[in-house]
CSV table of C-alpha atoms and ligand atoms in Angstrom, one decimal:
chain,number,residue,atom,x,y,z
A,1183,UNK,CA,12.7,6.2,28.7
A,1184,UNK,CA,12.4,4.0,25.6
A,1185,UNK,CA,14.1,4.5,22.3
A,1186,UNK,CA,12.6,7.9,21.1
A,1187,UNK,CA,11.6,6.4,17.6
A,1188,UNK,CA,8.0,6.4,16.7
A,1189,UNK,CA,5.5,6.5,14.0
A,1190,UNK,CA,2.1,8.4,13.7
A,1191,UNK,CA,-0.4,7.2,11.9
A,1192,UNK,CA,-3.5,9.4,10.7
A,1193,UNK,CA,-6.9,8.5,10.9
A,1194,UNK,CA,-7.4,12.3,9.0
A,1195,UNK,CA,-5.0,11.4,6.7
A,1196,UNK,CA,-6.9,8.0,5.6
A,1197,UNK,CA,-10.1,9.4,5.1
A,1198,UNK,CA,-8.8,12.4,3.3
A,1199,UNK,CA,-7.2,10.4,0.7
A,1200,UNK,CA,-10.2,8.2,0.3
A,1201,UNK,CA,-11.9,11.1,-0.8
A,1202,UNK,CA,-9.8,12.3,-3.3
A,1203,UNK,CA,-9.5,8.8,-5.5
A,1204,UNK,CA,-13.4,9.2,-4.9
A,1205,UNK,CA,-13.5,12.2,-6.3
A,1206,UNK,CA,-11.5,11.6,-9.2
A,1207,UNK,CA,-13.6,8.6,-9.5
A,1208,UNK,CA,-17.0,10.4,-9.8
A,1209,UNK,CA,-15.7,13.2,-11.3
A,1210,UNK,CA,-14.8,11.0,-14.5
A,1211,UNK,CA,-17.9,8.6,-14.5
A,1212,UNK,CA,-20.1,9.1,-17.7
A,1213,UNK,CA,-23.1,8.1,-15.8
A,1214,UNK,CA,-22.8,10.3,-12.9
A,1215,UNK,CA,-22.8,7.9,-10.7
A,1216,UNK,CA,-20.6,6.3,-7.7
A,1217,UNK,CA,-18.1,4.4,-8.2
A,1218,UNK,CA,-17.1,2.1,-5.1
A,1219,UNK,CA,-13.6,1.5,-3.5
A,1220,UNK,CA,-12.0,-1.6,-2.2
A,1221,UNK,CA,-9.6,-0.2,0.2
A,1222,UNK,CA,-6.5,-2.8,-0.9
A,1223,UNK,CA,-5.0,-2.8,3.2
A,1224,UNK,CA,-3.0,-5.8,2.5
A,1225,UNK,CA,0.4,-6.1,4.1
A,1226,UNK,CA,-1.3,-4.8,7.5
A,1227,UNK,CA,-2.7,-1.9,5.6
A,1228,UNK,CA,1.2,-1.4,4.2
A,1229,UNK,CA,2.3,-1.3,7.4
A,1230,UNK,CA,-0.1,1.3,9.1
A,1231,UNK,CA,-2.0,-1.6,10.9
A,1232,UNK,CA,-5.2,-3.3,9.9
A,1233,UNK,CA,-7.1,-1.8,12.7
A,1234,UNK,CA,-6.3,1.6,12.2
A,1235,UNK,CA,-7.1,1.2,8.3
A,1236,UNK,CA,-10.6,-0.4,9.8
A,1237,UNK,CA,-11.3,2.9,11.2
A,1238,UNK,CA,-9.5,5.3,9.0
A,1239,UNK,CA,-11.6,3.7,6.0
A,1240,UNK,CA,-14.5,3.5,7.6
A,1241,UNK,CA,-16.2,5.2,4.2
A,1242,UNK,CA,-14.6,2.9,1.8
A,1243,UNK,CA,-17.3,0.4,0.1
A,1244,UNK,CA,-15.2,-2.8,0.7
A,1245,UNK,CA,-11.8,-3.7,2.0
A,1246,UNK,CA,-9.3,-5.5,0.1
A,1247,UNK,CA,-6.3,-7.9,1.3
A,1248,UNK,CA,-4.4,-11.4,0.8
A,1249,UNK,CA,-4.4,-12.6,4.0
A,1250,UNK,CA,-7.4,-14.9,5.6
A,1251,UNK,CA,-5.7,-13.6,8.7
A,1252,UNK,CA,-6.5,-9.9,8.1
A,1253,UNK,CA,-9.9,-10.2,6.4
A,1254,UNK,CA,-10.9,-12.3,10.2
A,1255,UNK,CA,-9.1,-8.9,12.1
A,1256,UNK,CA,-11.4,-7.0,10.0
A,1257,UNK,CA,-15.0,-8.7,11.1
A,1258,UNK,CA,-13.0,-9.0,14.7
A,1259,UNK,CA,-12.6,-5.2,14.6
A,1260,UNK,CA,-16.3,-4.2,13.7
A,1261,UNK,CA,-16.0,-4.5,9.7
A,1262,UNK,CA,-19.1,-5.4,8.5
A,1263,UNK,CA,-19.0,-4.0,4.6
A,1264,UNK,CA,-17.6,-6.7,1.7
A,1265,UNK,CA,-14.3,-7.7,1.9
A,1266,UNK,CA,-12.0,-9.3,-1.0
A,1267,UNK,CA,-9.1,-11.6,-0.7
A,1268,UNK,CA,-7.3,-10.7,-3.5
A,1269,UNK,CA,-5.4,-13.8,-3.9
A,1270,UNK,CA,-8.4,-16.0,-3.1
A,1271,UNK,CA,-7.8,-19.3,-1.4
A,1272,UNK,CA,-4.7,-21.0,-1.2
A,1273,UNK,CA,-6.6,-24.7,0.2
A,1274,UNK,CA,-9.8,-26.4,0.8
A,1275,UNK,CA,-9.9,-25.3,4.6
A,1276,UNK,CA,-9.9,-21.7,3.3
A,1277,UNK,CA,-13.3,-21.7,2.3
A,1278,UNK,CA,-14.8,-22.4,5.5
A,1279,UNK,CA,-13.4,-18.7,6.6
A,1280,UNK,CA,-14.2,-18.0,3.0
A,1281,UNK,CA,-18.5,-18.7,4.3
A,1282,UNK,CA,-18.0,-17.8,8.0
A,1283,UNK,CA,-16.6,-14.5,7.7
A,1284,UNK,CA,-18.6,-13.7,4.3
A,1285,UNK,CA,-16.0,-12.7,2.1
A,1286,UNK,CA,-15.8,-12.4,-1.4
A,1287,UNK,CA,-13.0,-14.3,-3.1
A,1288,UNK,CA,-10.6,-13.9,-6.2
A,1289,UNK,CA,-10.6,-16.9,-8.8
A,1290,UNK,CA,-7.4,-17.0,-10.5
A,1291,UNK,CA,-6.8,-20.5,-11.1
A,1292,UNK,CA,-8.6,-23.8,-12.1
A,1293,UNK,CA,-7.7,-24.8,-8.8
A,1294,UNK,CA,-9.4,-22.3,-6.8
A,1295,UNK,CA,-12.4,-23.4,-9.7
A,1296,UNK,CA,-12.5,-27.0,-8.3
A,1297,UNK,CA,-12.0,-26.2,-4.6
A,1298,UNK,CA,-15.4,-24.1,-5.0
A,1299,UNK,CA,-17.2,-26.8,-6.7
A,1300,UNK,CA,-16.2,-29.9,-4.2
A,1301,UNK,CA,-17.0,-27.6,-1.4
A,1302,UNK,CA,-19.8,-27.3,0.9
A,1303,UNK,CA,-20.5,-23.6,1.5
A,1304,UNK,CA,-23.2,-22.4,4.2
A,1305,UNK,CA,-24.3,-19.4,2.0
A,1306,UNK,CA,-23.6,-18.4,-1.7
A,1307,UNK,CA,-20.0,-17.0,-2.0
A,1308,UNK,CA,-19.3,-13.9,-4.1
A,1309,UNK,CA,-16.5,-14.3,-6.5
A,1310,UNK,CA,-14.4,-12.1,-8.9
A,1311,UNK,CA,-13.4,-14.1,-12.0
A,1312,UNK,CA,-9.7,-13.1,-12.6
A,1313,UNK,CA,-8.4,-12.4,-16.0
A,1314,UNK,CA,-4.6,-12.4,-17.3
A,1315,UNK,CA,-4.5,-9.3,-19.4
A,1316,UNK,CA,-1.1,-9.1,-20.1
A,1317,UNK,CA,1.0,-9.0,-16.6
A,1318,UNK,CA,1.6,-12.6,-16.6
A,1319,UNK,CA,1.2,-12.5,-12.7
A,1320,UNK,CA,-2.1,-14.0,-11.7
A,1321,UNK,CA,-5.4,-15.1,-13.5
A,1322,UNK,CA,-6.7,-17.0,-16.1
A,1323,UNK,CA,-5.3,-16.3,-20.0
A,1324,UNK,CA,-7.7,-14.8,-22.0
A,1325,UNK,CA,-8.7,-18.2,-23.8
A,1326,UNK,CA,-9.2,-20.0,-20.9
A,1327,UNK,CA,-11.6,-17.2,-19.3
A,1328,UNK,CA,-14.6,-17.9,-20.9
A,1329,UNK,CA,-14.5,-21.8,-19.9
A,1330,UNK,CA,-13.7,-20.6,-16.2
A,1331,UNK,CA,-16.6,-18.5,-16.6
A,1332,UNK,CA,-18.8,-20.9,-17.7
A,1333,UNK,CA,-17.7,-23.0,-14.3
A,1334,UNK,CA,-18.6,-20.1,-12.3
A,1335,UNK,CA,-21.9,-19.5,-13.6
A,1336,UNK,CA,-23.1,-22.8,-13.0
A,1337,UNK,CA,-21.9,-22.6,-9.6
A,1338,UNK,CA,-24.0,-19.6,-9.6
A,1339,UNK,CA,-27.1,-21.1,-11.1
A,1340,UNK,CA,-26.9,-23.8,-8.5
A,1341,UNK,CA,-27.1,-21.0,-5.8
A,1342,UNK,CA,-23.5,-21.9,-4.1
A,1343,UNK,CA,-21.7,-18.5,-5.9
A,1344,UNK,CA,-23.7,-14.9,-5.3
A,1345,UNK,CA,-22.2,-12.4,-7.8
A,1346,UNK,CA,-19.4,-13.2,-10.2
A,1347,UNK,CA,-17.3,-10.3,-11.5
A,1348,UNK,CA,-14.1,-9.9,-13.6
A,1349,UNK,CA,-10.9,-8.5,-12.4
A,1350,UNK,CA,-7.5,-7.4,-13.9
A,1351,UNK,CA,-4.6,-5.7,-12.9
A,1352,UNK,CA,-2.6,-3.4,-15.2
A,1353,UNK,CA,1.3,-3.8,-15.0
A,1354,UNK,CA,2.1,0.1,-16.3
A,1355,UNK,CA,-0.8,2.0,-15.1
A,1356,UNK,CA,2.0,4.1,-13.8
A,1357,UNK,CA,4.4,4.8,-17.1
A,1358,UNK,CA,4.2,6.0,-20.4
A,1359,UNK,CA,2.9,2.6,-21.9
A,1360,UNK,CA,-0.3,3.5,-19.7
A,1361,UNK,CA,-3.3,0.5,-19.9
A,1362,UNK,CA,-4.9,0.7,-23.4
A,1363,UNK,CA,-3.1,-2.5,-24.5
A,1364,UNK,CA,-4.3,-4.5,-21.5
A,1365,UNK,CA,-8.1,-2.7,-21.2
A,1366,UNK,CA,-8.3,-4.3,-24.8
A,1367,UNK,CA,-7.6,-7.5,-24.0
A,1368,UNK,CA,-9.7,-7.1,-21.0
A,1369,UNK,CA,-12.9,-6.2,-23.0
A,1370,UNK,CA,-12.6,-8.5,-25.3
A,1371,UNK,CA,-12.0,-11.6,-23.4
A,1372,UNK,CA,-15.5,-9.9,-21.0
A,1373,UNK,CA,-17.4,-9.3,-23.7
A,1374,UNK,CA,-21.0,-10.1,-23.1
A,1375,UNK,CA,-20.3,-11.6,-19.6
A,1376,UNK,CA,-22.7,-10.1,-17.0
A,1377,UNK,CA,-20.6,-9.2,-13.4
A,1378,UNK,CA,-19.4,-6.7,-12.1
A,1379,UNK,CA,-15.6,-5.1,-13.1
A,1380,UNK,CA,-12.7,-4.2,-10.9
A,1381,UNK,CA,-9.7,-2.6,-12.8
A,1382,UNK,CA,-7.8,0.2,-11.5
A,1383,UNK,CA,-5.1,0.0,-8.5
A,1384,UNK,CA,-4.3,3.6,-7.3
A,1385,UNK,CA,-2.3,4.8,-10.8
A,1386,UNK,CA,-5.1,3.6,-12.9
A,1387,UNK,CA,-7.5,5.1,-10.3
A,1388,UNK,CA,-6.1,8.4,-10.5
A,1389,UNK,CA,-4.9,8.5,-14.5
A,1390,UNK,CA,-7.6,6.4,-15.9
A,1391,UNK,CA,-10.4,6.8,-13.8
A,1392,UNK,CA,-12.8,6.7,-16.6
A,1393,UNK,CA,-12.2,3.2,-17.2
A,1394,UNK,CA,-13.0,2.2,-13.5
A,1395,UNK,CA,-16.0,0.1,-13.7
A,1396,UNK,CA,-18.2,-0.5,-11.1
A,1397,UNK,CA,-15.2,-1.5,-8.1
A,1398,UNK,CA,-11.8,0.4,-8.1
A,1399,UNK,CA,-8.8,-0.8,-5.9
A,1400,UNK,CA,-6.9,1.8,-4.5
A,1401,UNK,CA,-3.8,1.2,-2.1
A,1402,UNK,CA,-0.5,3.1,-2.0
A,1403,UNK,CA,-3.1,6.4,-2.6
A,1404,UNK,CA,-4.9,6.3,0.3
A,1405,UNK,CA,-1.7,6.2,2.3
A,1406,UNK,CA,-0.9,9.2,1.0
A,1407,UNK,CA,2.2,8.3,-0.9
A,1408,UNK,CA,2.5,8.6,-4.8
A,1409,UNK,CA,2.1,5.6,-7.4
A,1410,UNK,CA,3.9,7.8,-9.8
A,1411,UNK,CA,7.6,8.4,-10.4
A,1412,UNK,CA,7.0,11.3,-12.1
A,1413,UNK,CA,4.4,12.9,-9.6
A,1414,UNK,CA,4.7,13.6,-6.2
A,1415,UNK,CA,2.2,13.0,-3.4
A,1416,UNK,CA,1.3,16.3,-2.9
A,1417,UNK,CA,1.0,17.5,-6.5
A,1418,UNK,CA,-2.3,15.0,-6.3
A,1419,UNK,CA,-3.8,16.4,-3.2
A,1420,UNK,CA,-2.6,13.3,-0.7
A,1421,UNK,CA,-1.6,13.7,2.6
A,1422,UNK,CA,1.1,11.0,4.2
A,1423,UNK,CA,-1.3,9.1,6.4
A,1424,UNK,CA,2.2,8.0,8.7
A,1425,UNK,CA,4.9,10.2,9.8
A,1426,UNK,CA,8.0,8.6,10.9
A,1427,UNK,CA,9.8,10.3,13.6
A,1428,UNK,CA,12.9,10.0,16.3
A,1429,UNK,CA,15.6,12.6,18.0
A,1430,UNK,CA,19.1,12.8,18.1
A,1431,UNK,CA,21.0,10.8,20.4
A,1432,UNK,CA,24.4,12.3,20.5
A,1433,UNK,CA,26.5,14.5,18.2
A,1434,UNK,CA,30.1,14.4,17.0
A,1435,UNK,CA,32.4,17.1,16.2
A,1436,UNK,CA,34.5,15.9,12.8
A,1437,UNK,CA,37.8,17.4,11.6
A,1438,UNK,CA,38.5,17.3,7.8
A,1439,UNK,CA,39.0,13.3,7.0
A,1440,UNK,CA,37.3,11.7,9.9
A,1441,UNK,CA,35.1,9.0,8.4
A,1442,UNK,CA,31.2,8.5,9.7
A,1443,UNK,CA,29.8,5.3,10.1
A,1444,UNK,CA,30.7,1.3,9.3
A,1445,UNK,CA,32.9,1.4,6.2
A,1446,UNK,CA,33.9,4.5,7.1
A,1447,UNK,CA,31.7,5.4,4.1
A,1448,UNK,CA,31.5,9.1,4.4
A,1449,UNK,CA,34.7,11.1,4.7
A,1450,UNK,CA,34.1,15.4,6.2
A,1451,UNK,CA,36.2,17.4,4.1
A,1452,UNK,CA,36.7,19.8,6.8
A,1453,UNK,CA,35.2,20.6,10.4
A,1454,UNK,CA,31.3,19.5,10.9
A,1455,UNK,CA,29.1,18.3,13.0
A,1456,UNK,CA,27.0,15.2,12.8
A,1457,UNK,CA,24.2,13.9,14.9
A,1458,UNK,CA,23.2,10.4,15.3
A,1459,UNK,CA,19.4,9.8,15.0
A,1460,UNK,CA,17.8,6.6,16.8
A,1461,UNK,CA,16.3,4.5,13.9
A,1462,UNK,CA,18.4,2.3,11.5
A,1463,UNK,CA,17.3,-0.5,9.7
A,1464,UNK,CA,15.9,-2.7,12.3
A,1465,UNK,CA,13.2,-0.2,12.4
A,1466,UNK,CA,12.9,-0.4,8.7
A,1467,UNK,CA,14.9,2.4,7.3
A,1468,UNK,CA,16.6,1.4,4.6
A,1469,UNK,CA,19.9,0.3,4.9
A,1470,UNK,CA,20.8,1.2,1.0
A,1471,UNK,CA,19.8,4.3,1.8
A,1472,UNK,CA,23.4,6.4,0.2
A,1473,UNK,CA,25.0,9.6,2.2
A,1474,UNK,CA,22.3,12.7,1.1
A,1475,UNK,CA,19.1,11.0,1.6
A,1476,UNK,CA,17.1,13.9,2.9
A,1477,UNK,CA,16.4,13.6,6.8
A,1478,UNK,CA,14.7,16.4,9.0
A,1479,UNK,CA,16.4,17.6,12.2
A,1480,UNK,CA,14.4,20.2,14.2
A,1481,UNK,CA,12.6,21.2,11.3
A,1482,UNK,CA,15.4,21.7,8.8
A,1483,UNK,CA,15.8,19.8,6.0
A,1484,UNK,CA,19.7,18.3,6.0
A,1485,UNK,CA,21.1,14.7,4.5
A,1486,UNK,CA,21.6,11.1,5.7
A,1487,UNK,CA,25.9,10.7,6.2
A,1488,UNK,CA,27.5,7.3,5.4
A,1489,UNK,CA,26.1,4.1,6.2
A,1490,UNK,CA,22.8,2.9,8.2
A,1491,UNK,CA,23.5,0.8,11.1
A,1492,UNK,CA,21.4,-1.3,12.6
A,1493,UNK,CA,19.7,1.3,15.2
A,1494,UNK,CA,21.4,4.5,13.9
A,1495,UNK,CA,22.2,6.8,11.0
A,1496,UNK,CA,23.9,9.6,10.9
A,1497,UNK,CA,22.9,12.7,9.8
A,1498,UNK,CA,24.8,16.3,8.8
A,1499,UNK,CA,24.0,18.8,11.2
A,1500,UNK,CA,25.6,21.9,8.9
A,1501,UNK,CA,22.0,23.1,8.5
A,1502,UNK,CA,21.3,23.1,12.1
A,1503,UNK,CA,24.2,24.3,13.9
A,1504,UNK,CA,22.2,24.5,17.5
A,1505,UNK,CA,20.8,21.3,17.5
A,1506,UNK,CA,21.6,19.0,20.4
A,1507,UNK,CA,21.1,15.7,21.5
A,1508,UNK,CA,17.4,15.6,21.9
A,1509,UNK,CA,16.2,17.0,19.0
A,1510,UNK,CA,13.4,16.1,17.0
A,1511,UNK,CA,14.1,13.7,13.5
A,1512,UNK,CA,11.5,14.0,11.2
A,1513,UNK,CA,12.8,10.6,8.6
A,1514,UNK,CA,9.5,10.8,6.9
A,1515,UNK,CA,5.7,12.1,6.4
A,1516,UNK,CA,5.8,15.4,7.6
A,1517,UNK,CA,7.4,19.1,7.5
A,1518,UNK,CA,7.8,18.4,3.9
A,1519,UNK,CA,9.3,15.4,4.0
A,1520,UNK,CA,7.2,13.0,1.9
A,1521,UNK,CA,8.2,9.0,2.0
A,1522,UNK,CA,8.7,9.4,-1.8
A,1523,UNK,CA,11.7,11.7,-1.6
A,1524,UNK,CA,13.2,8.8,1.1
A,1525,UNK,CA,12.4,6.2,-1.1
A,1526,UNK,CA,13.8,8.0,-4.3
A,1527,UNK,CA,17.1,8.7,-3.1
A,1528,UNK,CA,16.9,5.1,-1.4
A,1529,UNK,CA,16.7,3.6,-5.3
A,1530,UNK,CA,13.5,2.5,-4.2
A,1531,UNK,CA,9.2,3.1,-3.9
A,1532,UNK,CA,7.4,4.6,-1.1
A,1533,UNK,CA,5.2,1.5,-0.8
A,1534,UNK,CA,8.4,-0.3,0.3
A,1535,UNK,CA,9.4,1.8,3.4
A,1536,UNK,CA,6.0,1.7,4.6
A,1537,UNK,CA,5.4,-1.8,4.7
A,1538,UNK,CA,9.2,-2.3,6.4
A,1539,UNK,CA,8.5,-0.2,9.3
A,1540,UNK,CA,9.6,-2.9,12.1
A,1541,UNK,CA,7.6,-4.0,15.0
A,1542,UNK,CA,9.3,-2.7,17.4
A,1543,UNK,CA,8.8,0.9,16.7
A,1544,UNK,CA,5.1,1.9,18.2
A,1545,UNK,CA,2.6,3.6,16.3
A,1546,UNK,CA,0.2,5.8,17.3
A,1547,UNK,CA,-3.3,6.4,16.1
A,1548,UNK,CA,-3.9,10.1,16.0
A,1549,UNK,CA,-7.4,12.2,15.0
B,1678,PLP,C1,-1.8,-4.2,-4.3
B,1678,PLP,C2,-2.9,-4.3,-5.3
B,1678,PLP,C3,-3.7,-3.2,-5.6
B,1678,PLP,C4,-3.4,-1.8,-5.0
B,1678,PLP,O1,-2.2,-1.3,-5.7
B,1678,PLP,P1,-1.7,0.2,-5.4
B,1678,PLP,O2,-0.7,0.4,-6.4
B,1678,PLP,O3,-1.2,0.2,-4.0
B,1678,PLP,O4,-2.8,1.1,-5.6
B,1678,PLP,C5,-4.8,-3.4,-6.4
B,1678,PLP,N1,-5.1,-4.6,-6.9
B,1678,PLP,C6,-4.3,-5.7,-6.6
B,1678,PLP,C7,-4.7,-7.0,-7.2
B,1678,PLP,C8,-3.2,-5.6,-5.8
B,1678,PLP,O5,-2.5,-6.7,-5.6
């Protein structure tokens, strides 16, 4: 038999959440109109699996990710909608993928401006122009976006560029300071330019959606985790697209002072019993996970003990007297347990457990 740990992923799940950043989309548009979604399935769809977000987003407008690599699984799997590399190119042999495969491309840097102009593209090459709004990540700074523009557009006047839009990406969609200061920036420095706009990642999606424009980008929502610190997954109508699961492996009867674990990090202050789940960190739980990170075991909620090993954690089974070796683990995505809670008590964000789910654990793609 192999290990017993596995992960579900939810083809339901996907679609469900797709709808509900589409309907807060429409809901808010002052035109009554659509607006469209680039699914953002970069990082293998964070860590769900390109093909399965192929399917699962089979309704999305256009799919959005970094890697060359995962736009080619996308055509190879039966994707025939736009798809955006977010990035754009990183060299001159890019672009041949770039006119093969017909994606559109980010331009972020004069660079990726003068690749596009020495090349020689077999069909006109949509772009979205990329604008520094205040992140101080990628794109141009809002004094240099009009001449990058102006490249662009006679690129485009030559034929060699299809549409050219603007993009931005707002650094506290999720927090108090929220994205007025950056929209304004945005506007301004856009002012007048035909093209069309891409703004919002999930937060901005859900809190702003007024301000969508004609392309949102959506991620960590449709994966049914929470961009919010202050809200959870549920509260917004999401459903966790993966489920992370295992079973106990053995059990231990403490006496008060026995310590749990490497480091001997947990201490029982009297008689308990602890089971030992099969996942650790070389599955991707994490291994800064403290003792009380919430952990399901036959359907009751109970705590993580001392450290994560490798292949192991140790949980408390106080809450679950009769459970035996064998029982079902629940470590995330279902029976209440939403990745969020994991990752809060882990210091950390949902979007970081579910890209770190390891290789070896196999995923299943489930209705
Ligand atoms: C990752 C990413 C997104 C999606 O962000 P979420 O917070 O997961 O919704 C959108 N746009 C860009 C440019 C990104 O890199």
């Amino acid at each position: 038999m192999p290990r017993p740990i596995f992960a579900t992923v939810s083809r339901h799940a996907f679609s469900h959440n797709l709808d509900v950043v589409r309907r807060r989309l429409d809901a808010a548009r002052p035109d009554g109109g659509r607006a469209r979604i680039w699914a953002v399935i970069k990082a293998n769809a964070y860590g769900h699996g390109i093909e399965r977000a192929v399917a699962g987003f089979a309704r999305a407008d256009g799919l959005a990710m970094l890697d060359l690599s995962e736009a080619v699984r996308c055509r190879e799997a039966g994707w025939t909608g736009p798809i955006l590399l977010l990035e754009g190119i990183f060299e001159a042999a890019d672009l041949d993928a770039v006119g093969r495969y017909g994606l559109t491309t980010a331009v972020h840097h004069a660079d990726q401006l003068a690749l596009l102009r020495q090349a020689r593209l077999p069909r006109a090459v949509d772009v979205f122009l990329k604008l520094n709004s205040g992140m101080n990540r990628l794109g141009f700074s809002p004094d240099a976006y009009a001449g990058a523009h102006a490249g662009l557009a006679a690129l485009q006047a030559a034929g060699r560029l299809g549409q050219v839009g603007h993009m931005t990406h707002f650094s506290t969609a999720d927090t108090a300071e929220g994205i007025e200061a950056q929209l304004e920036v945005f506007r301004r420095a856009t002012a007048g330019l035909p093209g069309p706009v891409s703004l919002c990642n999930s937060a901005a999606s859900l809190r702003y959606p007024e301000v969508a424009g004609d392309w949102a980008r959506p991620g960590i929502a449709l994966y049914g985790a929470t961009p919010f610190a202050d809200e959870s997954a549920e509260s917004l109508g999401l459903v966790p697209a993966m489920a992370l699961k295992s079973r106990l492996i053995g059990t231990q009867e403490l006496r008060a002072g026995d310590a749990v674990g490497y480091g001997g990090m947990y201490r029982a202050e009297g008689p308990m019993r602890v089971g030992v789940v099969a996942c650790g960190y070389a599955d991707g739980y994490p291994r800064h996970a403290p003792t009380g990170t919430p952990v399901v075991v036959d359907g009751v909620r109970t705590r993580l003990l001392g450290r994560v090993s490798m292949d192991m954690l140790a949980v408390d089974l106080g809450p679950v007297p009769r459970a035996q070796a064998g029982a079902p683990v629940t470590l995330w995505g279902d029976e209440g347990l939403s990745v969020d809670d994991v990752a809060t008590a882990a210091g950390t964000i949902g979007y970081e457990l579910l890209c770190a789910v390891a290789p070896r654990v196999p995923m299943h793609f489930e209705e």
